[in-house]
Amino acid sequence: MVSKSILNKQQLEAVKLIGVPVLIFAGAGSGKTRVLTEKIAHLVDEVGIPPEHILSVTFTNKAASEMKERIHKMISCDVSKMTVGTFHSVCASLLRRHIQILGYDNNFTIYDQNDAKQAMKNVISNMNLDVKMFQPNKYQYLVSNLKNKMIYPDDVTLNTDVYIDEVLKDIYSEYNKSLKENNAVDFDDLLLLPLELFKTEKKLLTHYQERFQYVLVDEYQDTNKPQFEFIYNLSKNNNEITVVGDDDQSIYAWRGADIANILNFSNSFPNSQIIKLEQNYRSTKVILEAAHHVVSKNINRAEKKLWTDNEKGELITLYEFENENKEARGVVDDVLKNIKGEGRELNDVVLLYR
C-alpha cells in the first residue's frame, strides 16, 4: 500500500506510474530514496510483481543495504530473493553463474585497483618496455578509461606520432590477455563481460529480460556507457524501468560517467515520462536560492528549480583571501568567533574543503 500521507503529489505520481519508462529528476533533499522504496512496495503489494522479478541497482553498498532494510520493513512478503545491489555486485553475481561461456572458470578472481596495477606492471615488463617511461599507473588509468567508454583494443584509434602513446593498443590487448590467463577480471570487466555474455548467448539475455520484469536505477546521472548498456539491454523490450537522478549532481565524469545518459533518456526509451521532484525537505530557502544561482549557469542541464516550505534561514557570508595561508587563518578566526561570541561548541562546526 502506497503511503499517500507521506508523499507529495509528484512523489505519488512517480510511485504509481508504470507501463512506460520513467525518468525522475530528483533534486537534492527531495525524498528520492523514499520514492524508490515506495515504488518497489507498490510494485509488489499492488501491481503484483513477485520480488524476485525486480532489479534495483545503485552505486554504493551502503545505499543498497539501506534500501534493502527499508523494503524489508515495508513489504509483508519474503523479499530475500529480490535483487538489490550495486552495478558491480549484480554483474559479479551474474558472471559467477555464466562466465564459463566466455572461457573463464566460475571461481575467477576479482582484481582490486592494486592488483590491476601490479598486473599492468607485469605486462609492461614482459613486453620489454621501460616501466619508468611506460608508467603502470598511467596505463592502468588509460585502459580503465577506455573500458568505461566501451572502447576495446581493436577499436583504439591512434591519433598521435608519439611512440609512448602508440603502444597503448598493444599494452591494452596484452593486459586483457594476462587477466584471462590468470582467470581474473578487474572492476571494469565486471561491467563489460555481462554485455559480452548477452551478445554471445542470446538466450541468456532473454532469460534475464524475463526474470527482471521491472528495473529501478538510482543515481542515474552517474552511469557510464557499460552501465547504461546493461540496464538498456534488460529493459528495452518491456520498457518497465524507472531511473532516478539529478544532472546537477553529476560529479563523476572523470571516471566515465556520461551525463548524456540522463539528458537523453527520452531518446533511448521512447514514450517515456519525466517527473520532477523539486520540493526540498532538507535546506533553507537561502541555501536553495544560492545553489540555483550556481547550477543554473550550467549549459547542459534539465530545467528545474528546487523550492522549500522550510524557513528562510541565515544569509550566506562569502570571504575572499589573497592566499591559502590567509584563508586558513580566516577560517580559524571565524570558528573561534562562533565559539566565543555565539556560544557554540566545536561539535557544532563543519568544515568543507577541496
mmCIF file of C-alpha atoms in Angstrom:
data_model
loop_
_atom_site.group_PDB
_atom_site.id
_atom_site.type_symbol
_atom_site.label_atom_id
_atom_site.label_comp_id
_atom_site.label_asym_id
_atom_site.label_seq_id
_atom_site.Cartn_x
_atom_site.Cartn_y
_atom_site.Cartn_z
ATOM 1 C CA MET A 1 0.000 0.000 0.000
ATOM 2 C CA VAL A 2 1.458 3.360 -1.036
ATOM 3 C CA SER A 3 1.822 5.693 1.948
ATOM 4 C CA LYS A 4 -0.056 8.607 0.412
ATOM 5 C CA SER A 5 0.145 10.666 3.600
ATOM 6 C CA ILE A 6 3.924 10.979 3.378
ATOM 7 C CA LEU A 7 4.188 11.585 -0.347
ATOM 8 C CA ASN A 8 3.626 14.852 -2.157
ATOM 9 C CA LYS A 9 1.787 14.961 -5.489
ATOM 10 C CA GLN A 10 4.874 14.475 -7.672
ATOM 11 C CA GLN A 11 6.275 11.715 -5.471
ATOM 12 C CA LEU A 12 2.968 9.843 -5.559
ATOM 13 C CA GLU A 13 2.810 10.177 -9.353
ATOM 14 C CA ALA A 14 6.341 8.777 -9.659
ATOM 15 C CA VAL A 15 5.479 5.828 -7.425
ATOM 16 C CA LYS A 16 2.265 4.826 -9.195
ATOM 17 C CA LEU A 17 3.329 5.406 -12.822
ATOM 18 C CA ILE A 18 4.013 2.091 -14.564
ATOM 19 C CA GLY A 19 3.686 0.789 -18.120
ATOM 20 C CA VAL A 20 6.109 3.363 -19.535
ATOM 21 C CA PRO A 21 9.776 4.212 -18.915
ATOM 22 C CA VAL A 22 10.005 6.801 -16.119
ATOM 23 C CA LEU A 23 12.736 9.362 -15.532
ATOM 24 C CA ILE A 24 12.575 11.047 -12.142
ATOM 25 C CA PHE A 25 14.623 14.221 -11.823
ATOM 26 C CA ALA A 26 15.142 14.236 -8.056
ATOM 27 C CA GLY A 27 16.786 17.340 -6.682
ATOM 28 C CA ALA A 28 18.871 17.256 -3.513
ATOM 29 C CA GLY A 29 16.774 16.552 -0.428
ATOM 30 C CA SER A 30 13.619 15.821 -2.421
ATOM 31 C CA GLY A 31 12.967 12.343 -0.990
ATOM 32 C CA LYS A 32 14.200 10.150 -3.838
ATOM 33 C CA THR A 33 15.076 7.161 -1.629
ATOM 34 C CA ARG A 34 11.557 7.247 -0.174
ATOM 35 C CA VAL A 35 10.105 7.307 -3.689
ATOM 36 C CA LEU A 36 12.211 4.330 -4.808
ATOM 37 C CA THR A 37 11.311 2.185 -1.818
ATOM 38 C CA GLU A 38 7.639 3.180 -2.008
ATOM 39 C CA LYS A 39 7.628 2.286 -5.698
ATOM 40 C CA ILE A 40 9.073 -1.154 -5.016
ATOM 41 C CA ALA A 41 6.429 -1.701 -2.343
ATOM 42 C CA HIS A 42 3.761 -0.570 -4.812
ATOM 43 C CA LEU A 43 5.070 -2.963 -7.488
ATOM 44 C CA VAL A 44 4.955 -5.910 -5.087
ATOM 45 C CA ASP A 45 1.865 -5.214 -2.989
ATOM 46 C CA GLU A 46 -0.448 -3.549 -5.526
ATOM 47 C CA VAL A 47 0.801 -4.434 -9.023
ATOM 48 C CA GLY A 48 1.603 -7.992 -8.001
ATOM 49 C CA ILE A 49 5.138 -8.355 -9.325
ATOM 50 C CA PRO A 50 6.981 -11.084 -7.374
ATOM 51 C CA PRO A 51 10.025 -9.682 -5.523
ATOM 52 C CA GLU A 52 12.398 -11.990 -7.422
ATOM 53 C CA HIS A 53 11.372 -10.290 -10.672
ATOM 54 C CA ILE A 54 12.526 -6.834 -9.526
ATOM 55 C CA LEU A 55 16.030 -5.458 -10.032
ATOM 56 C CA SER A 56 17.126 -2.340 -8.159
ATOM 57 C CA VAL A 57 20.652 -1.014 -8.687
ATOM 58 C CA THR A 58 22.511 1.830 -7.042
ATOM 59 C CA PHE A 59 26.128 2.938 -6.675
ATOM 60 C CA THR A 60 27.263 2.126 -3.149
ATOM 61 C CA ASN A 61 26.953 -0.916 -0.913
ATOM 62 C CA LYS A 62 25.721 1.350 1.874
ATOM 63 C CA ALA A 63 22.873 2.703 -0.253
ATOM 64 C CA ALA A 64 21.948 -0.822 -1.337
ATOM 65 C CA SER A 65 21.893 -2.058 2.273
ATOM 66 C CA GLU A 66 19.733 0.858 3.409
ATOM 67 C CA MET A 67 17.285 0.230 0.582
ATOM 68 C CA LYS A 68 17.046 -3.477 1.421
ATOM 69 C CA GLU A 69 16.341 -2.618 5.044
ATOM 70 C CA ARG A 70 13.616 -0.127 4.163
ATOM 71 C CA ILE A 71 11.988 -2.517 1.700
ATOM 72 C CA HIS A 72 12.013 -5.334 4.263
ATOM 73 C CA LYS A 73 10.100 -3.144 6.736
ATOM 74 C CA MET A 74 7.529 -2.050 4.140
ATOM 75 C CA ILE A 75 6.663 -5.311 2.401
ATOM 76 C CA SER A 76 4.961 -8.178 4.208
ATOM 77 C CA CYS A 77 6.075 -10.967 1.859
ATOM 78 C CA ASP A 78 9.550 -12.510 1.608
ATOM 79 C CA VAL A 79 11.860 -10.137 -0.274
ATOM 80 C CA SER A 80 15.076 -12.122 0.182
ATOM 81 C CA LYS A 81 15.071 -13.111 -3.495
ATOM 82 C CA MET A 82 14.779 -9.510 -4.687
ATOM 83 C CA THR A 83 17.945 -8.328 -6.441
ATOM 84 C CA VAL A 84 19.099 -5.105 -4.791
ATOM 85 C CA GLY A 85 22.730 -4.106 -5.138
ATOM 86 C CA THR A 86 25.390 -2.081 -6.880
ATOM 87 C CA PHE A 87 26.032 -2.445 -10.585
ATOM 88 C CA HIS A 88 29.292 -4.244 -9.800
ATOM 89 C CA SER A 89 27.779 -6.691 -7.297
ATOM 90 C CA VAL A 90 24.828 -7.530 -9.573
ATOM 91 C CA CYS A 91 27.135 -8.089 -12.544
ATOM 92 C CA ALA A 92 29.611 -10.115 -10.472
ATOM 93 C CA SER A 93 26.795 -12.409 -9.348
ATOM 94 C CA LEU A 94 25.694 -12.889 -12.953
ATOM 95 C CA LEU A 95 29.258 -13.676 -14.035
ATOM 96 C CA ARG A 96 29.703 -16.259 -11.266
ATOM 97 C CA ARG A 97 26.887 -18.240 -12.868
ATOM 98 C CA HIS A 98 27.689 -17.843 -16.547
ATOM 99 C CA ILE A 99 31.268 -16.655 -17.200
ATOM 100 C CA GLN A 100 32.333 -20.126 -18.370
ATOM 101 C CA ILE A 101 30.612 -19.260 -21.639
ATOM 102 C CA LEU A 102 33.422 -16.769 -22.262
ATOM 103 C CA GLY A 103 36.198 -19.220 -21.402
ATOM 104 C CA TYR A 104 36.765 -18.339 -17.733
ATOM 105 C CA ASP A 105 36.298 -20.564 -14.699
ATOM 106 C CA ASN A 106 33.442 -19.607 -12.378
ATOM 107 C CA ASN A 107 35.839 -19.196 -9.440
ATOM 108 C CA PHE A 108 37.538 -16.234 -11.141
ATOM 109 C CA THR A 109 39.434 -13.668 -9.081
ATOM 110 C CA ILE A 110 38.312 -10.040 -8.974
ATOM 111 C CA TYR A 111 41.344 -7.743 -9.073
ATOM 112 C CA ASP A 112 41.175 -4.609 -6.961
ATOM 113 C CA GLN A 113 42.999 -1.455 -8.044
ATOM 114 C CA ASN A 114 46.326 -2.560 -6.570
ATOM 115 C CA ASP A 115 46.073 -5.992 -8.210
ATOM 116 C CA ALA A 116 45.254 -4.355 -11.543
ATOM 117 C CA LYS A 117 48.242 -2.018 -11.288
ATOM 118 C CA GLN A 118 50.567 -4.927 -10.492
ATOM 119 C CA ALA A 119 49.172 -6.878 -13.440
ATOM 120 C CA MET A 120 49.766 -3.861 -15.673
ATOM 121 C CA LYS A 121 53.330 -3.555 -14.389
ATOM 122 C CA ASN A 122 53.989 -7.222 -15.187
ATOM 123 C CA VAL A 123 52.557 -6.821 -18.689
ATOM 124 C CA ILE A 124 54.713 -3.782 -19.444
ATOM 125 C CA SER A 125 57.821 -5.549 -18.128
ATOM 126 C CA ASN A 126 57.066 -8.691 -20.136
ATOM 127 C CA MET A 127 56.784 -6.520 -23.265
ATOM 128 C CA ASN A 128 60.374 -5.377 -22.602
ATOM 129 C CA LEU A 129 59.231 -1.806 -22.060
ATOM 130 C CA ASP A 130 60.781 0.508 -19.503
ATOM 131 C CA VAL A 131 58.335 0.836 -16.585
ATOM 132 C CA LYS A 132 59.814 4.231 -15.783
ATOM 133 C CA MET A 133 58.809 5.524 -19.203
ATOM 134 C CA PHE A 134 55.648 3.434 -19.588
ATOM 135 C CA GLN A 135 54.311 4.003 -16.108
ATOM 136 C CA PRO A 136 51.926 1.221 -14.967
ATOM 137 C CA ASN A 137 49.717 3.677 -13.055
ATOM 138 C CA LYS A 138 49.250 5.809 -16.151
ATOM 139 C CA TYR A 139 48.456 2.911 -18.463
ATOM 140 C CA GLN A 140 46.159 1.250 -15.979
ATOM 141 C CA TYR A 141 44.219 4.525 -15.835
ATOM 142 C CA LEU A 142 44.180 4.851 -19.642
ATOM 143 C CA VAL A 143 42.944 1.293 -20.110
ATOM 144 C CA SER A 144 40.287 1.725 -17.427
ATOM 145 C CA ASN A 145 39.124 4.910 -19.136
ATOM 146 C CA LEU A 146 38.829 3.087 -22.467
ATOM 147 C CA LYS A 147 36.846 0.263 -20.868
ATOM 148 C CA ASN A 148 34.460 2.757 -19.268
ATOM 149 C CA LYS A 149 33.792 4.095 -22.765
ATOM 150 C CA MET A 150 33.451 0.565 -24.194
ATOM 151 C CA ILE A 151 36.438 1.051 -26.462
ATOM 152 C CA TYR A 152 38.132 -2.312 -26.994
ATOM 153 C CA PRO A 153 41.779 -2.880 -28.065
ATOM 154 C CA ASP A 154 40.913 -3.308 -31.742
ATOM 155 C CA ASP A 155 38.936 -0.071 -31.627
ATOM 156 C CA VAL A 156 41.709 2.076 -30.178
ATOM 157 C CA THR A 157 42.397 4.922 -32.575
ATOM 158 C CA LEU A 158 45.948 6.151 -32.539
ATOM 159 C CA ASN A 159 45.945 9.857 -33.319
ATOM 160 C CA THR A 160 49.484 10.652 -32.356
ATOM 161 C CA ASP A 161 53.020 10.254 -33.603
ATOM 162 C CA VAL A 162 54.379 9.936 -30.066
ATOM 163 C CA TYR A 163 55.730 6.425 -29.518
ATOM 164 C CA ILE A 164 54.667 6.307 -25.863
ATOM 165 C CA ASP A 165 51.027 6.509 -26.967
ATOM 166 C CA GLU A 166 51.301 4.223 -29.979
ATOM 167 C CA VAL A 167 51.878 1.195 -27.761
ATOM 168 C CA LEU A 168 48.643 1.741 -25.796
ATOM 169 C CA LYS A 169 46.706 -0.609 -28.045
ATOM 170 C CA ASP A 170 49.256 -3.410 -27.565
ATOM 171 C CA ILE A 171 49.503 -2.873 -23.801
ATOM 172 C CA TYR A 172 45.696 -2.899 -23.536
ATOM 173 C CA SER A 173 45.475 -6.131 -25.526
ATOM 174 C CA GLU A 174 48.231 -7.862 -23.533
ATOM 175 C CA TYR A 175 46.687 -6.704 -20.253
ATOM 176 C CA ASN A 176 43.336 -8.283 -21.130
ATOM 177 C CA LYS A 177 45.120 -11.452 -22.262
ATOM 178 C CA SER A 178 47.006 -11.608 -18.966
ATOM 179 C CA LEU A 179 43.813 -11.248 -16.944
ATOM 180 C CA LYS A 180 42.108 -14.098 -18.762
ATOM 181 C CA GLU A 181 45.180 -16.363 -18.496
ATOM 182 C CA ASN A 182 45.085 -15.824 -14.730
ATOM 183 C CA ASN A 183 41.314 -16.376 -14.594
ATOM 184 C CA ALA A 184 40.897 -12.829 -13.302
ATOM 185 C CA VAL A 185 38.780 -9.783 -14.064
ATOM 186 C CA ASP A 186 39.169 -6.169 -12.996
ATOM 187 C CA PHE A 187 36.391 -3.859 -11.790
ATOM 188 C CA ASP A 188 35.756 -2.550 -15.300
ATOM 189 C CA ASP A 189 35.408 -6.104 -16.664
ATOM 190 C CA LEU A 190 32.620 -6.749 -14.162
ATOM 191 C CA LEU A 191 30.526 -4.318 -16.211
ATOM 192 C CA LEU A 192 31.800 -5.272 -19.670
ATOM 193 C CA LEU A 193 31.731 -9.071 -19.558
ATOM 194 C CA PRO A 194 27.962 -9.394 -18.893
ATOM 195 C CA LEU A 195 27.447 -7.439 -22.120
ATOM 196 C CA GLU A 196 29.701 -9.906 -23.916
ATOM 197 C CA LEU A 197 27.639 -12.723 -22.437
ATOM 198 C CA PHE A 198 24.403 -11.165 -23.684
ATOM 199 C CA LYS A 199 25.927 -10.727 -27.135
ATOM 200 C CA THR A 200 27.340 -14.271 -27.250
ATOM 201 C CA GLU A 201 24.364 -16.076 -25.743
ATOM 202 C CA LYS A 202 21.073 -14.520 -26.855
ATOM 203 C CA LYS A 203 19.046 -16.994 -24.807
ATOM 204 C CA LEU A 204 20.804 -15.751 -21.682
ATOM 205 C CA LEU A 205 19.771 -12.171 -22.407
ATOM 206 C CA THR A 206 16.191 -13.333 -22.981
ATOM 207 C CA HIS A 207 16.311 -15.190 -19.661
ATOM 208 C CA TYR A 208 17.291 -12.077 -17.705
ATOM 209 C CA GLN A 209 14.861 -9.869 -19.612
ATOM 210 C CA GLU A 210 12.094 -12.218 -18.494
ATOM 211 C CA ARG A 211 13.434 -12.529 -14.968
ATOM 212 C CA PHE A 212 13.745 -8.808 -14.308
ATOM 213 C CA GLN A 213 10.257 -7.611 -15.136
ATOM 214 C CA TYR A 214 10.933 -4.224 -13.560
ATOM 215 C CA VAL A 215 14.240 -2.347 -13.272
ATOM 216 C CA LEU A 216 14.952 0.619 -10.991
ATOM 217 C CA VAL A 217 18.178 2.644 -11.094
ATOM 218 C CA ASP A 218 19.366 5.167 -8.515
ATOM 219 C CA GLU A 219 21.919 7.953 -9.148
ATOM 220 C CA TYR A 220 21.331 7.568 -12.876
ATOM 221 C CA GLN A 221 23.321 10.715 -13.664
ATOM 222 C CA ASP A 222 26.493 8.858 -12.694
ATOM 223 C CA THR A 223 26.082 5.864 -15.017
ATOM 224 C CA ASN A 224 28.760 5.215 -17.615
ATOM 225 C CA LYS A 225 28.335 3.599 -21.012
ATOM 226 C CA PRO A 226 28.597 -0.072 -19.886
ATOM 227 C CA GLN A 227 26.134 0.538 -17.043
ATOM 228 C CA PHE A 228 23.685 2.165 -19.432
ATOM 229 C CA GLU A 229 24.034 -0.707 -21.912
ATOM 230 C CA PHE A 230 23.432 -3.228 -19.130
ATOM 231 C CA ILE A 231 20.123 -1.775 -17.959
ATOM 232 C CA TYR A 232 19.110 -0.893 -21.543
ATOM 233 C CA ASN A 233 19.565 -4.497 -22.650
ATOM 234 C CA LEU A 234 17.453 -5.748 -19.760
ATOM 235 C CA SER A 235 14.682 -3.181 -20.226
ATOM 236 C CA LYS A 236 14.459 -2.437 -23.944
ATOM 237 C CA ASN A 237 11.728 -4.996 -24.673
ATOM 238 C CA ASN A 238 9.193 -4.359 -21.913
ATOM 239 C CA ASN A 239 10.170 -0.723 -21.125
ATOM 240 C CA GLU A 240 9.365 -1.289 -17.454
ATOM 241 C CA ILE A 241 12.099 0.867 -15.972
ATOM 242 C CA THR A 242 12.346 3.783 -13.558
ATOM 243 C CA VAL A 243 15.551 5.768 -13.217
ATOM 244 C CA VAL A 244 16.195 8.442 -10.609
ATOM 245 C CA GLY A 245 18.871 11.089 -10.776
ATOM 246 C CA ASP A 246 19.830 14.739 -10.972
ATOM 247 C CA ASP A 247 22.059 16.094 -13.716
ATOM 248 C CA ASP A 248 23.020 18.985 -11.407
ATOM 249 C CA GLN A 249 24.659 16.461 -9.069
ATOM 250 C CA SER A 250 26.767 14.660 -11.666
ATOM 251 C CA ILE A 251 30.372 14.674 -10.405
ATOM 252 C CA TYR A 252 31.947 11.505 -11.796
ATOM 253 C CA ALA A 253 32.775 12.408 -15.392
ATOM 254 C CA TRP A 254 36.418 11.829 -14.530
ATOM 255 C CA ARG A 255 35.697 8.119 -14.078
ATOM 256 C CA GLY A 256 33.495 7.668 -17.115
ATOM 257 C CA ALA A 257 30.065 8.905 -16.017
ATOM 258 C CA ASP A 258 28.161 10.195 -19.038
ATOM 259 C CA ILE A 259 25.665 12.992 -18.328
ATOM 260 C CA ALA A 260 24.098 12.272 -21.734
ATOM 261 C CA ASN A 261 22.548 9.093 -20.277
ATOM 262 C CA ILE A 262 20.110 11.099 -18.177
ATOM 263 C CA LEU A 263 19.677 14.052 -20.536
ATOM 264 C CA ASN A 264 18.930 11.750 -23.497
ATOM 265 C CA PHE A 265 16.805 9.249 -21.590
ATOM 266 C CA SER A 266 13.752 10.000 -23.742
ATOM 267 C CA ASN A 267 15.735 9.231 -26.892
ATOM 268 C CA SER A 268 16.873 5.880 -25.531
ATOM 269 C CA PHE A 269 13.436 4.982 -24.153
ATOM 270 C CA PRO A 270 10.690 6.390 -26.417
ATOM 271 C CA ASN A 271 7.297 7.232 -24.878
ATOM 272 C CA SER A 272 8.989 7.821 -21.528
ATOM 273 C CA GLN A 273 7.507 10.109 -18.888
ATOM 274 C CA ILE A 274 9.521 12.675 -16.937
ATOM 275 C CA ILE A 275 8.656 13.661 -13.378
ATOM 276 C CA LYS A 276 10.472 16.386 -11.460
ATOM 277 C CA LEU A 277 10.816 16.288 -7.684
ATOM 278 C CA GLU A 278 11.519 19.931 -6.904
ATOM 279 C CA GLN A 279 10.311 20.249 -3.312
ATOM 280 C CA ASN A 280 13.289 20.171 -0.965
ATOM 281 C CA TYR A 281 12.820 18.968 2.622
ATOM 282 C CA ARG A 282 16.381 19.458 3.838
ATOM 283 C CA SER A 283 17.581 23.018 3.212
ATOM 284 C CA THR A 284 16.596 26.603 3.918
ATOM 285 C CA LYS A 285 15.279 28.989 1.275
ATOM 286 C CA VAL A 286 18.548 30.949 1.279
ATOM 287 C CA ILE A 287 20.618 27.823 0.576
ATOM 288 C CA LEU A 288 18.364 26.715 -2.287
ATOM 289 C CA GLU A 289 18.368 30.165 -3.851
ATOM 290 C CA ALA A 290 22.154 30.359 -3.730
ATOM 291 C CA ALA A 291 22.535 26.849 -5.143
ATOM 292 C CA HIS A 292 20.157 27.617 -8.007
ATOM 293 C CA HIS A 293 22.164 30.684 -8.993
ATOM 294 C CA VAL A 294 25.193 28.413 -9.344
ATOM 295 C CA VAL A 295 23.785 25.343 -11.123
ATOM 296 C CA SER A 296 21.520 27.362 -13.416
ATOM 297 C CA LYS A 297 24.669 28.545 -15.201
ATOM 298 C CA ASN A 298 25.357 25.009 -16.436
ATOM 299 C CA ILE A 299 24.863 24.772 -20.180
ATOM 300 C CA ASN A 300 23.717 21.139 -20.399
ATOM 301 C CA ARG A 301 21.022 20.642 -17.774
ATOM 302 C CA ALA A 302 17.317 19.945 -17.451
ATOM 303 C CA GLU A 303 15.292 22.993 -16.435
ATOM 304 C CA LYS A 304 14.181 22.784 -12.816
ATOM 305 C CA LYS A 305 14.289 24.841 -9.624
ATOM 306 C CA LEU A 306 14.119 23.489 -6.095
ATOM 307 C CA TRP A 307 11.824 25.125 -3.553
ATOM 308 C CA THR A 308 11.012 24.525 0.094
ATOM 309 C CA ASP A 309 8.481 25.280 2.816
ATOM 310 C CA ASN A 310 11.345 25.473 5.297
ATOM 311 C CA GLU A 311 12.385 28.740 6.944
ATOM 312 C CA LYS A 312 14.353 31.369 5.089
ATOM 313 C CA GLY A 313 17.462 30.684 7.134
ATOM 314 C CA GLU A 314 20.636 32.637 7.739
ATOM 315 C CA LEU A 315 22.352 34.515 4.955
ATOM 316 C CA ILE A 316 25.497 33.096 3.390
ATOM 317 C CA THR A 317 28.693 35.022 4.039
ATOM 318 C CA LEU A 318 31.441 34.955 1.406
ATOM 319 C CA TYR A 319 35.059 35.753 2.236
ATOM 320 C CA GLU A 320 37.872 36.235 -0.249
ATOM 321 C CA PHE A 321 41.550 35.871 0.687
ATOM 322 C CA GLU A 322 44.827 36.665 -1.044
ATOM 323 C CA ASN A 323 46.386 33.243 -0.491
ATOM 324 C CA GLU A 324 45.892 29.882 1.209
ATOM 325 C CA ASN A 325 47.654 30.926 4.416
ATOM 326 C CA LYS A 326 45.364 33.891 4.969
ATOM 327 C CA GLU A 327 42.418 31.687 4.035
ATOM 328 C CA ALA A 328 43.345 29.143 6.724
ATOM 329 C CA ARG A 329 43.797 31.929 9.290
ATOM 330 C CA GLY A 330 40.446 33.408 8.336
ATOM 331 C CA VAL A 331 38.670 30.072 8.765
ATOM 332 C CA VAL A 332 40.210 29.585 12.210
ATOM 333 C CA ASP A 333 39.267 33.120 13.240
ATOM 334 C CA ASP A 334 35.674 32.543 12.107
ATOM 335 C CA VAL A 335 35.438 29.275 14.045
ATOM 336 C CA LEU A 336 36.789 30.915 17.198
ATOM 337 C CA LYS A 337 34.372 33.808 16.738
ATOM 338 C CA ASN A 338 31.434 31.396 16.574
ATOM 339 C CA ILE A 339 32.597 29.504 19.636
ATOM 340 C CA LYS A 340 33.346 32.525 21.827
ATOM 341 C CA GLY A 341 30.845 35.059 20.537
ATOM 342 C CA GLU A 342 27.882 32.846 19.610
ATOM 343 C CA GLY A 343 28.275 30.331 22.431
ATOM 344 C CA ARG A 344 28.672 27.370 20.100
ATOM 345 C CA GLU A 345 30.924 24.339 20.555
ATOM 346 C CA LEU A 346 33.417 22.733 18.194
ATOM 347 C CA ASN A 347 30.926 19.912 17.570
ATOM 348 C CA ASP A 348 28.584 22.498 16.044
ATOM 349 C CA VAL A 349 31.106 23.416 13.316
ATOM 350 C CA VAL A 350 31.554 21.673 9.954
ATOM 351 C CA LEU A 351 34.392 22.493 7.561
ATOM 352 C CA LEU A 352 34.065 21.514 3.900
ATOM 353 C CA TYR A 353 37.085 21.865 1.638
ATOM 354 C CA ARG A 354 38.510 20.519 -1.579
#
